[in-house]
CSV table of C-alpha atoms in Angstrom, one decimal:
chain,number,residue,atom,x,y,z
T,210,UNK,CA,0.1,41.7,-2.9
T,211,UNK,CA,-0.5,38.2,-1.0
T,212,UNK,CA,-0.9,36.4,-4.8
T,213,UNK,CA,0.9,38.7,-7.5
T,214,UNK,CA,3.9,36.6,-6.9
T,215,UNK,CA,1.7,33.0,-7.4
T,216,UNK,CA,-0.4,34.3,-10.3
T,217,UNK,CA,1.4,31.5,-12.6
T,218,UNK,CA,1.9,29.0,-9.9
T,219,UNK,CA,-0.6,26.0,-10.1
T,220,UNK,CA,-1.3,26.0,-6.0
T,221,UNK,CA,-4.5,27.9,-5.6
T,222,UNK,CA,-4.0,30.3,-2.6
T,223,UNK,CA,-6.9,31.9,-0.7
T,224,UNK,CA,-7.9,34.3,1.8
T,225,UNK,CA,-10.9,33.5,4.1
T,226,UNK,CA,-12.9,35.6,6.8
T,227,UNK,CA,-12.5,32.6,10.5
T,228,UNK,CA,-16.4,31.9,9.6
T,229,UNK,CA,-14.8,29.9,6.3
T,230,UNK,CA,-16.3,32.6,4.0
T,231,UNK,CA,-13.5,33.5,1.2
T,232,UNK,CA,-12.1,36.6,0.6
T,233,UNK,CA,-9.7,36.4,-2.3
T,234,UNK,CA,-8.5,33.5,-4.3
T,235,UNK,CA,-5.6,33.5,-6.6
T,236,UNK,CA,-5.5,32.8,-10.6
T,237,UNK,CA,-5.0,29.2,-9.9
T,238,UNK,CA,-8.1,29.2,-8.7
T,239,UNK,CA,-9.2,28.8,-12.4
T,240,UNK,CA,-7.1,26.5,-13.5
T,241,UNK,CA,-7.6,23.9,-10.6
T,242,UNK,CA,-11.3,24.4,-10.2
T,243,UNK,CA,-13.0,26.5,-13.3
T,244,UNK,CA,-13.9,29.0,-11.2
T,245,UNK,CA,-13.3,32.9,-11.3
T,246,UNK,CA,-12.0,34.4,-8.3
T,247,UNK,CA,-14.9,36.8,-8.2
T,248,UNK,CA,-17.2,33.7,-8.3
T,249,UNK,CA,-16.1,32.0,-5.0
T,250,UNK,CA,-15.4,35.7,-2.8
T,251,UNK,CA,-17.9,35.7,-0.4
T,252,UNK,CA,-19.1,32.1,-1.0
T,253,UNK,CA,-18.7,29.9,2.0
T,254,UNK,CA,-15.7,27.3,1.6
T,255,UNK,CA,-17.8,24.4,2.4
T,256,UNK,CA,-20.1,25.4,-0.6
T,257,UNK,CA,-17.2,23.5,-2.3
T,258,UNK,CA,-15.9,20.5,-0.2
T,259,UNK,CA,-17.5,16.8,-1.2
T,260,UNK,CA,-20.4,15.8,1.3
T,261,UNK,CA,-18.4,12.9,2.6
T,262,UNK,CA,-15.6,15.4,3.1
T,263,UNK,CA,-17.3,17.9,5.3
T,264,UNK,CA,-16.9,15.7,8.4
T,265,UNK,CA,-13.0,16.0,7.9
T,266,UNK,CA,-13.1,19.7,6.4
T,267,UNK,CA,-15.3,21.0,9.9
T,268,UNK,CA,-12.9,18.9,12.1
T,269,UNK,CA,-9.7,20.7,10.6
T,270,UNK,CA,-11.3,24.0,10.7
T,271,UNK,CA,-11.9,23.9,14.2
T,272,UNK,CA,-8.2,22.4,14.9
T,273,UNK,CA,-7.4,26.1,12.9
T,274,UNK,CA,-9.1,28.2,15.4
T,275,UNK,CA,-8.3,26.7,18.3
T,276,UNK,CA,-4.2,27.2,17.3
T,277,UNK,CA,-3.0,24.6,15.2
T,278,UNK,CA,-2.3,24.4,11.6
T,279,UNK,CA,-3.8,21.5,9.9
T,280,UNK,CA,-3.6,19.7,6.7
T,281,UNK,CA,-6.4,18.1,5.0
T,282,UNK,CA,-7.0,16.1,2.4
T,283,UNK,CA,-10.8,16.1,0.6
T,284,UNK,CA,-12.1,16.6,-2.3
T,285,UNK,CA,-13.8,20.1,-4.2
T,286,UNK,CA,-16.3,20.8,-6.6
T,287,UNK,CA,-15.6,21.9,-10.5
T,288,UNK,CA,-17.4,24.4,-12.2
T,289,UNK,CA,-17.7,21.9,-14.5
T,290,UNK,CA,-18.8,18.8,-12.5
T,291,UNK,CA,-16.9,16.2,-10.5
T,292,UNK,CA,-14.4,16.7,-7.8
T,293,UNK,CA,-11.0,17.6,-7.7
T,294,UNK,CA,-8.9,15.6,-5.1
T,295,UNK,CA,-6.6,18.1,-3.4
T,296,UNK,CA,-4.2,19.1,0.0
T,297,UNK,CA,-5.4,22.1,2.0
T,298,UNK,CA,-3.0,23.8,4.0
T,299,UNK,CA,-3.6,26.9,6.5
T,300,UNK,CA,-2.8,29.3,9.2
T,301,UNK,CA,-5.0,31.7,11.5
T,302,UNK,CA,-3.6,34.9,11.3
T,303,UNK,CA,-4.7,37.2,14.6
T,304,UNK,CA,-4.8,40.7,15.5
T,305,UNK,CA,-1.3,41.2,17.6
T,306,UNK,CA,-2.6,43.6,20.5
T,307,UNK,CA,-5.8,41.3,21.0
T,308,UNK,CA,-4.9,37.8,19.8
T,309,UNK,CA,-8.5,38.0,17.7
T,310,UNK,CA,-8.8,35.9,14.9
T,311,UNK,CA,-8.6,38.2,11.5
T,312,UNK,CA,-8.2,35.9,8.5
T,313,UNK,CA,-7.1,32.4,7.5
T,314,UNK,CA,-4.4,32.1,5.0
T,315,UNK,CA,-4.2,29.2,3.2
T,316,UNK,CA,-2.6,26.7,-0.1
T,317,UNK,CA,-5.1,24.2,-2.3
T,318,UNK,CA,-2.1,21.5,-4.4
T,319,UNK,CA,-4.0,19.3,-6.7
T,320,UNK,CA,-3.5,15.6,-5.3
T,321,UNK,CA,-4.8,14.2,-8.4
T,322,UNK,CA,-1.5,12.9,-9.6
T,323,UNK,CA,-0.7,11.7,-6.1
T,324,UNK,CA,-3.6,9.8,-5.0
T,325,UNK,CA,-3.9,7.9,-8.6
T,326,UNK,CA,0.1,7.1,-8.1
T,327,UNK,CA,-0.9,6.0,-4.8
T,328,UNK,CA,-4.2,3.8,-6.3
T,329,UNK,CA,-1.7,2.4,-8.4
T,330,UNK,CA,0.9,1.1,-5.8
T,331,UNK,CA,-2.0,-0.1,-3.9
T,332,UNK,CA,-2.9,-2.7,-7.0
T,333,UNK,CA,0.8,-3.2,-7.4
T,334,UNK,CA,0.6,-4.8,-4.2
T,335,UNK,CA,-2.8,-6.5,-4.5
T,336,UNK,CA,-1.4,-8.2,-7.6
T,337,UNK,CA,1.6,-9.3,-5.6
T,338,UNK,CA,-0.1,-10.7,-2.6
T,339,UNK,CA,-2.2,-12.6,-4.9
T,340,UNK,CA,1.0,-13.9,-7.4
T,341,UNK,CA,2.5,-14.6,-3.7
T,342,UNK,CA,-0.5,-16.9,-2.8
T,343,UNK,CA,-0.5,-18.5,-6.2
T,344,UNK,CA,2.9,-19.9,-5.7
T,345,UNK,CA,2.4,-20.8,-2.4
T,346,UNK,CA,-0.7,-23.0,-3.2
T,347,UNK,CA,1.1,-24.6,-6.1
T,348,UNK,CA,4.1,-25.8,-4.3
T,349,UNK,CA,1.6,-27.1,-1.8
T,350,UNK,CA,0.0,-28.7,-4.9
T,351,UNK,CA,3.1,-30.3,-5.6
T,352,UNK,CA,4.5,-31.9,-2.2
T,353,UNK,CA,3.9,-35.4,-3.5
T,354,UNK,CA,5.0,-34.7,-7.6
T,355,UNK,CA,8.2,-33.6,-5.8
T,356,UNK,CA,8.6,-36.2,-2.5
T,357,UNK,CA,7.5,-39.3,-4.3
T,358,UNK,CA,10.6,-39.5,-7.1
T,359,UNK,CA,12.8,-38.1,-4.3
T,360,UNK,CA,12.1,-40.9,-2.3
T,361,UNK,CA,12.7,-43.4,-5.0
T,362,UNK,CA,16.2,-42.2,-5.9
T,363,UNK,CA,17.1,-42.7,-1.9
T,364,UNK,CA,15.5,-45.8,-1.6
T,365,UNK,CA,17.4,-47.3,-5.1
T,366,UNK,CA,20.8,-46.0,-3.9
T,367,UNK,CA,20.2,-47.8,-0.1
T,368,UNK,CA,19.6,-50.8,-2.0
T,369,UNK,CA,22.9,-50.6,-4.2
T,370,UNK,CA,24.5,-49.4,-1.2
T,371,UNK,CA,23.0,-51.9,0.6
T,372,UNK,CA,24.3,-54.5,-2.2
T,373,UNK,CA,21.0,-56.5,-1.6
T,374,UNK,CA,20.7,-58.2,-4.9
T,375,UNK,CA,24.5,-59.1,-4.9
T,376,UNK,CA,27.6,-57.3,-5.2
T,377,UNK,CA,27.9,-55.0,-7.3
T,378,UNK,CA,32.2,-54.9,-8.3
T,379,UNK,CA,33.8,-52.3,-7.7
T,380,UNK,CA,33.7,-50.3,-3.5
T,381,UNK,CA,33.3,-47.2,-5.2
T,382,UNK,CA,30.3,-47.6,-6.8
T,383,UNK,CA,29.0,-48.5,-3.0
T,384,UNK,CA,30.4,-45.3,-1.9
T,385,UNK,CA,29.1,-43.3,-5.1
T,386,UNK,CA,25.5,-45.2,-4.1
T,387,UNK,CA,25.6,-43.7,-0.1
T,388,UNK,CA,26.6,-40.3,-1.7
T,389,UNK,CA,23.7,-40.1,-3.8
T,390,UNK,CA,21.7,-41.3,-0.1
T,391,UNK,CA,23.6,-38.4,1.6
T,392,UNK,CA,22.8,-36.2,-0.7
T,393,UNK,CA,18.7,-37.0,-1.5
T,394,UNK,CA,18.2,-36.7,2.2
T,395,UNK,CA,19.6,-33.3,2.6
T,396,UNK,CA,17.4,-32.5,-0.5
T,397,UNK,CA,14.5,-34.0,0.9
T,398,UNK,CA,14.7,-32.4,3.9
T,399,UNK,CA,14.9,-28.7,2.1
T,400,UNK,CA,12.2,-29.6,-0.1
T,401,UNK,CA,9.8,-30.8,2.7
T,402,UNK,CA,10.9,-27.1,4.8
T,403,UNK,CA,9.7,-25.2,1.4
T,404,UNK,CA,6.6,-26.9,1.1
T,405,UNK,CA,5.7,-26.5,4.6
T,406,UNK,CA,6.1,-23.0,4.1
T,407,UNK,CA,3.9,-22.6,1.3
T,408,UNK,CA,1.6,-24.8,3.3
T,409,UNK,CA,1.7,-22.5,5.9
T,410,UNK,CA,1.4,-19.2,3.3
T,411,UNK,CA,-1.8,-20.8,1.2
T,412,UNK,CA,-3.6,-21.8,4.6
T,413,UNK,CA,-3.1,-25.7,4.7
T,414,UNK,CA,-1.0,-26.0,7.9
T,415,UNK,CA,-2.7,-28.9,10.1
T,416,UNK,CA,-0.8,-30.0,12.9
T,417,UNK,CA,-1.3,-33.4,14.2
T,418,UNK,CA,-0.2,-34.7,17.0
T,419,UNK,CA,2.2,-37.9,16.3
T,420,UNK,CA,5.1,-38.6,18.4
T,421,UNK,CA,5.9,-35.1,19.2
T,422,UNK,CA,6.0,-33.7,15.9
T,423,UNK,CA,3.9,-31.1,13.5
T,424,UNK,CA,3.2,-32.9,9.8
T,425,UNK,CA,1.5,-31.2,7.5
């Protein structure tokens, strides 16, 4: 009765005696692992569960009989070799007059798709660290290819500002000069706070001590 209803679904659900030895398994039991059902009944559960699994799989069983009702997430054998990765859910079920443990009831979902999804955001974000570290180290490749004509356009429009080689007509092209000064400071000055951030991001930060400052 416990798996007419779940003969088509693709959890696997299972009945086992509190020593871990099963006692029915439903048709998914087939699909998911390439066993019959008749095969695994009266086969111990951890006849199934990957070596480096059984640590976990023991742990949770015992967290079962002492009252809770843990999850677990390991890895079982195929019929046909390898290891399926799945989620195993259960509960104790006990004998109401004298609270004695009678069976364990419990779910196997295939994880497959789910840990592979998860593999996959995990190199997502590998990538992204890395593309991350790329740009950082080539803006701090580039602080003098950008500083070095910066500084030239500020230091042409002082002199014209300046008028140092002689007047140069017209006030407005003075003013139009200390604009352009105005102006390649304030870009300077974002420039030099990027690039000290991708100093700071690729691993190049030095801080020297020189009149109460941090240069990089």
């Amino acid at each position: 009765v416990l798996f007419r209803s779940a003969d088509l679904s693709t959890d696997f659900f299972f009945r086992m005696a509190p020593d871990a030895t099963f006692l029915a398994a439903s048709p998914a039991v087939t699909r998911l692992l390439g066993y019959e059902g008749r095969e695994i009944i009266g086969r111990s559960y951890y006849d199934f569960v990957h070596h480096e699994d059984l640590a976990v799989a023991r742990r949770k069983h015992d967290d079962l009989l002492s009252g809770g009702m843990p999850t677990a997430s390991l890895r079982l054998r195929r019929k046909t070799g390898g290891y399926l990765s799945v989620e195993l859910s259960s509960r104790l079920r006990r004998d109401e007059l004298t609270g004695r443990a009678l069976e364990i009831l419990g779910l196997v979902r295939d994880t497959t798709e789910r840990a592979e999804h998860a593999r996959e955001l995990e190199r997502a974000r590998r990538d992204a660290a890395a593309t991350g570290r790329s740009r950082s180290s080539f803006l701090a490749n580039m602080s003098h290819d950008l500083r070095t004509p910066l500084n030239i356009i500020i230091g042409l429009s002082q002199i014209i500002r300046d008028q140092m080689f002689g007047p140069v007509g017209a006030q407005r092209y003075v003013d139009y000069a200390r604009d352009i000064e105005s102006s390649g400071h304030d870009l300077l000055d974002l420039i030099n706070d990027l690039l000290d951030l991708s100093k700071v991001e690729a691993g190049r930060w030095q801080v020297e001590e020189q009149i109460g400052r941090a240069h990089v």
